[in-house]
Amino acid sequence: DNLLYISPTEYQKLSCKQLHEQIIKIDKRLNAKLQIKSDEETEKTVGMLFVVPFALLTTAGVPLIAPKTDAAKERERLDKEASRRKVAEFNSEVKRLKGEYEALTNIATKKKCSFAVDLK
């Protein structure tokens, strides 16, 4: 699922103004997270575009293949594991923020807050 269920009951006591402030805060945090992810993906792509031609130029068209050492294999494994953890943490945080946003907007709609008509 794209979001983590957050019970809206914890937000029921908030006024419409407070709900609106919370929604704005969550929206900004979510957009910032997604922008960081987008920037990281762009950096990876750009890095690949520049690294590959450089590697080809430095080898003068002759592929150089060196066997990986055990230390290099272990470093690669640890890097992949850290990357998987980072992705899982990112996905968890995004799902939580989306769940909070959903809970806040549901309460705002039920309370008939004036700004709620513009949501979702």
Short mmCIF file of C-alpha atoms in Angstrom, two decimals:
data_model
loop_
_atom_site.label_atom_id
_atom_site.label_comp_id
_atom_site.label_asym_id
_atom_site.label_seq_id
_atom_site.Cartn_x
_atom_site.Cartn_y
_atom_site.Cartn_z
CA ASP A 1 0.00 0.00 0.00
CA ASN A 2 1.13 3.58 -0.59
CA LEU A 3 0.36 4.83 2.89
CA LEU A 4 0.48 3.74 6.48
CA TYR A 5 -2.87 3.91 8.25
CA ILE A 6 -2.84 6.59 10.93
CA SER A 7 -5.93 6.87 13.10
CA PRO A 8 -7.54 10.29 12.70
CA THR A 9 -8.74 10.21 16.33
CA GLU A 10 -5.52 11.81 17.58
CA TYR A 11 -6.31 14.86 15.46
CA GLN A 12 -9.99 15.25 16.43
CA LYS A 13 -9.32 17.82 19.14
CA LEU A 14 -7.45 20.15 16.77
CA SER A 15 -9.16 23.27 15.48
CA CYS A 16 -9.49 23.84 11.73
CA LYS A 17 -6.60 26.31 11.94
CA GLN A 18 -4.41 23.74 13.70
CA LEU A 19 -5.40 21.05 11.20
CA HIS A 20 -4.50 23.36 8.34
CA GLU A 21 -1.10 24.12 9.90
CA GLN A 22 -0.41 20.41 10.39
CA ILE A 23 -1.44 19.58 6.82
CA ILE A 24 0.87 22.27 5.46
CA LYS A 25 3.72 20.98 7.65
CA ILE A 26 3.21 17.36 6.54
CA ASP A 27 2.86 18.41 2.89
CA LYS A 28 6.14 20.35 3.02
CA ARG A 29 7.98 17.44 4.69
CA LEU A 30 6.61 14.97 2.17
CA ASN A 31 7.50 17.16 -0.80
CA ALA A 32 11.00 17.75 0.61
CA LYS A 33 11.52 13.99 1.01
CA LEU A 34 10.35 13.31 -2.53
CA GLN A 35 12.53 16.13 -3.91
CA ILE A 36 15.60 14.73 -2.16
CA LYS A 37 14.85 11.31 -3.66
CA SER A 38 14.44 12.86 -7.11
CA ASP A 39 17.72 14.76 -6.74
CA GLU A 40 19.55 11.58 -5.66
CA GLU A 41 18.23 9.69 -8.68
CA THR A 42 19.30 12.53 -10.99
CA GLU A 43 22.79 12.53 -9.46
CA LYS A 44 23.08 8.76 -9.99
CA THR A 45 22.05 9.09 -13.64
CA VAL A 46 24.37 12.02 -14.31
CA GLY A 47 27.19 10.23 -12.51
CA MET A 48 26.70 7.16 -14.68
CA LEU A 49 26.75 9.27 -17.84
CA PHE A 50 30.12 10.77 -16.93
CA VAL A 51 31.79 7.80 -15.27
CA VAL A 52 31.22 5.26 -18.02
CA PRO A 53 32.72 7.32 -20.89
CA PHE A 54 35.65 8.29 -18.66
CA ALA A 55 36.33 4.64 -17.87
CA LEU A 56 36.21 3.77 -21.57
CA LEU A 57 38.56 6.61 -22.45
CA THR A 58 41.09 5.69 -19.81
CA THR A 59 41.25 2.11 -21.02
CA ALA A 60 41.68 3.23 -24.64
CA GLY A 61 38.83 0.98 -25.70
CA VAL A 62 40.38 -2.13 -24.16
CA PRO A 63 38.25 -3.50 -21.36
CA LEU A 64 40.26 -4.06 -18.23
CA ILE A 65 38.75 -6.67 -15.96
CA ALA A 66 40.30 -7.22 -12.58
CA PRO A 67 39.05 -9.90 -10.22
CA LYS A 68 37.35 -8.56 -7.14
CA THR A 69 39.13 -9.11 -3.89
CA ASP A 70 37.27 -10.56 -0.91
CA ALA A 71 37.45 -7.14 0.75
CA ALA A 72 35.93 -5.49 -2.34
CA LYS A 73 33.16 -8.09 -2.46
CA GLU A 74 32.40 -7.56 1.23
CA ARG A 75 32.39 -3.76 0.77
CA GLU A 76 29.96 -4.14 -2.16
CA ARG A 77 27.71 -6.41 -0.08
CA LEU A 78 27.72 -3.94 2.82
CA ASP A 79 27.01 -1.02 0.46
CA LYS A 80 24.04 -2.86 -1.05
CA GLU A 81 22.73 -3.74 2.40
CA ALA A 82 23.05 -0.11 3.57
CA SER A 83 21.33 1.05 0.39
CA ARG A 84 18.43 -1.37 0.95
CA ARG A 85 18.05 -0.13 4.54
CA LYS A 86 18.08 3.49 3.37
CA VAL A 87 15.39 2.76 0.76
CA ALA A 88 13.26 0.89 3.32
CA GLU A 89 13.56 3.79 5.81
CA PHE A 90 12.69 6.30 3.09
CA ASN A 91 9.65 4.28 1.98
CA SER A 92 8.50 3.86 5.58
CA GLU A 93 8.77 7.60 6.26
CA VAL A 94 6.90 8.50 3.05
CA LYS A 95 4.11 6.02 3.87
CA ARG A 96 3.83 7.45 7.40
CA LEU A 97 3.66 11.04 6.11
CA LYS A 98 1.02 10.08 3.54
CA GLY A 99 -0.95 8.34 6.30
CA GLU A 100 -0.78 11.41 8.51
CA TYR A 101 -1.86 13.62 5.61
CA GLU A 102 -4.81 11.32 4.92
CA ALA A 103 -5.86 11.28 8.59
CA LEU A 104 -5.61 15.07 8.85
CA THR A 105 -7.60 15.66 5.66
CA ASN A 106 -10.28 13.19 6.77
CA ILE A 107 -10.77 15.03 10.06
CA ALA A 108 -10.72 18.42 8.31
CA THR A 109 -13.41 17.19 5.91
CA LYS A 110 -15.55 15.79 8.76
CA LYS A 111 -15.21 19.08 10.65
CA LYS A 112 -16.18 20.91 7.46
CA CYS A 113 -13.10 23.14 7.61
CA SER A 114 -13.26 25.73 4.86
CA PHE A 115 -9.89 24.73 3.36
CA ALA A 116 -10.87 21.04 3.14
CA VAL A 117 -12.71 21.47 -0.18
CA ASP A 118 -9.34 22.14 -1.85
CA LEU A 119 -7.69 18.98 -0.52
CA LYS A 120 -6.97 15.62 -2.14
#
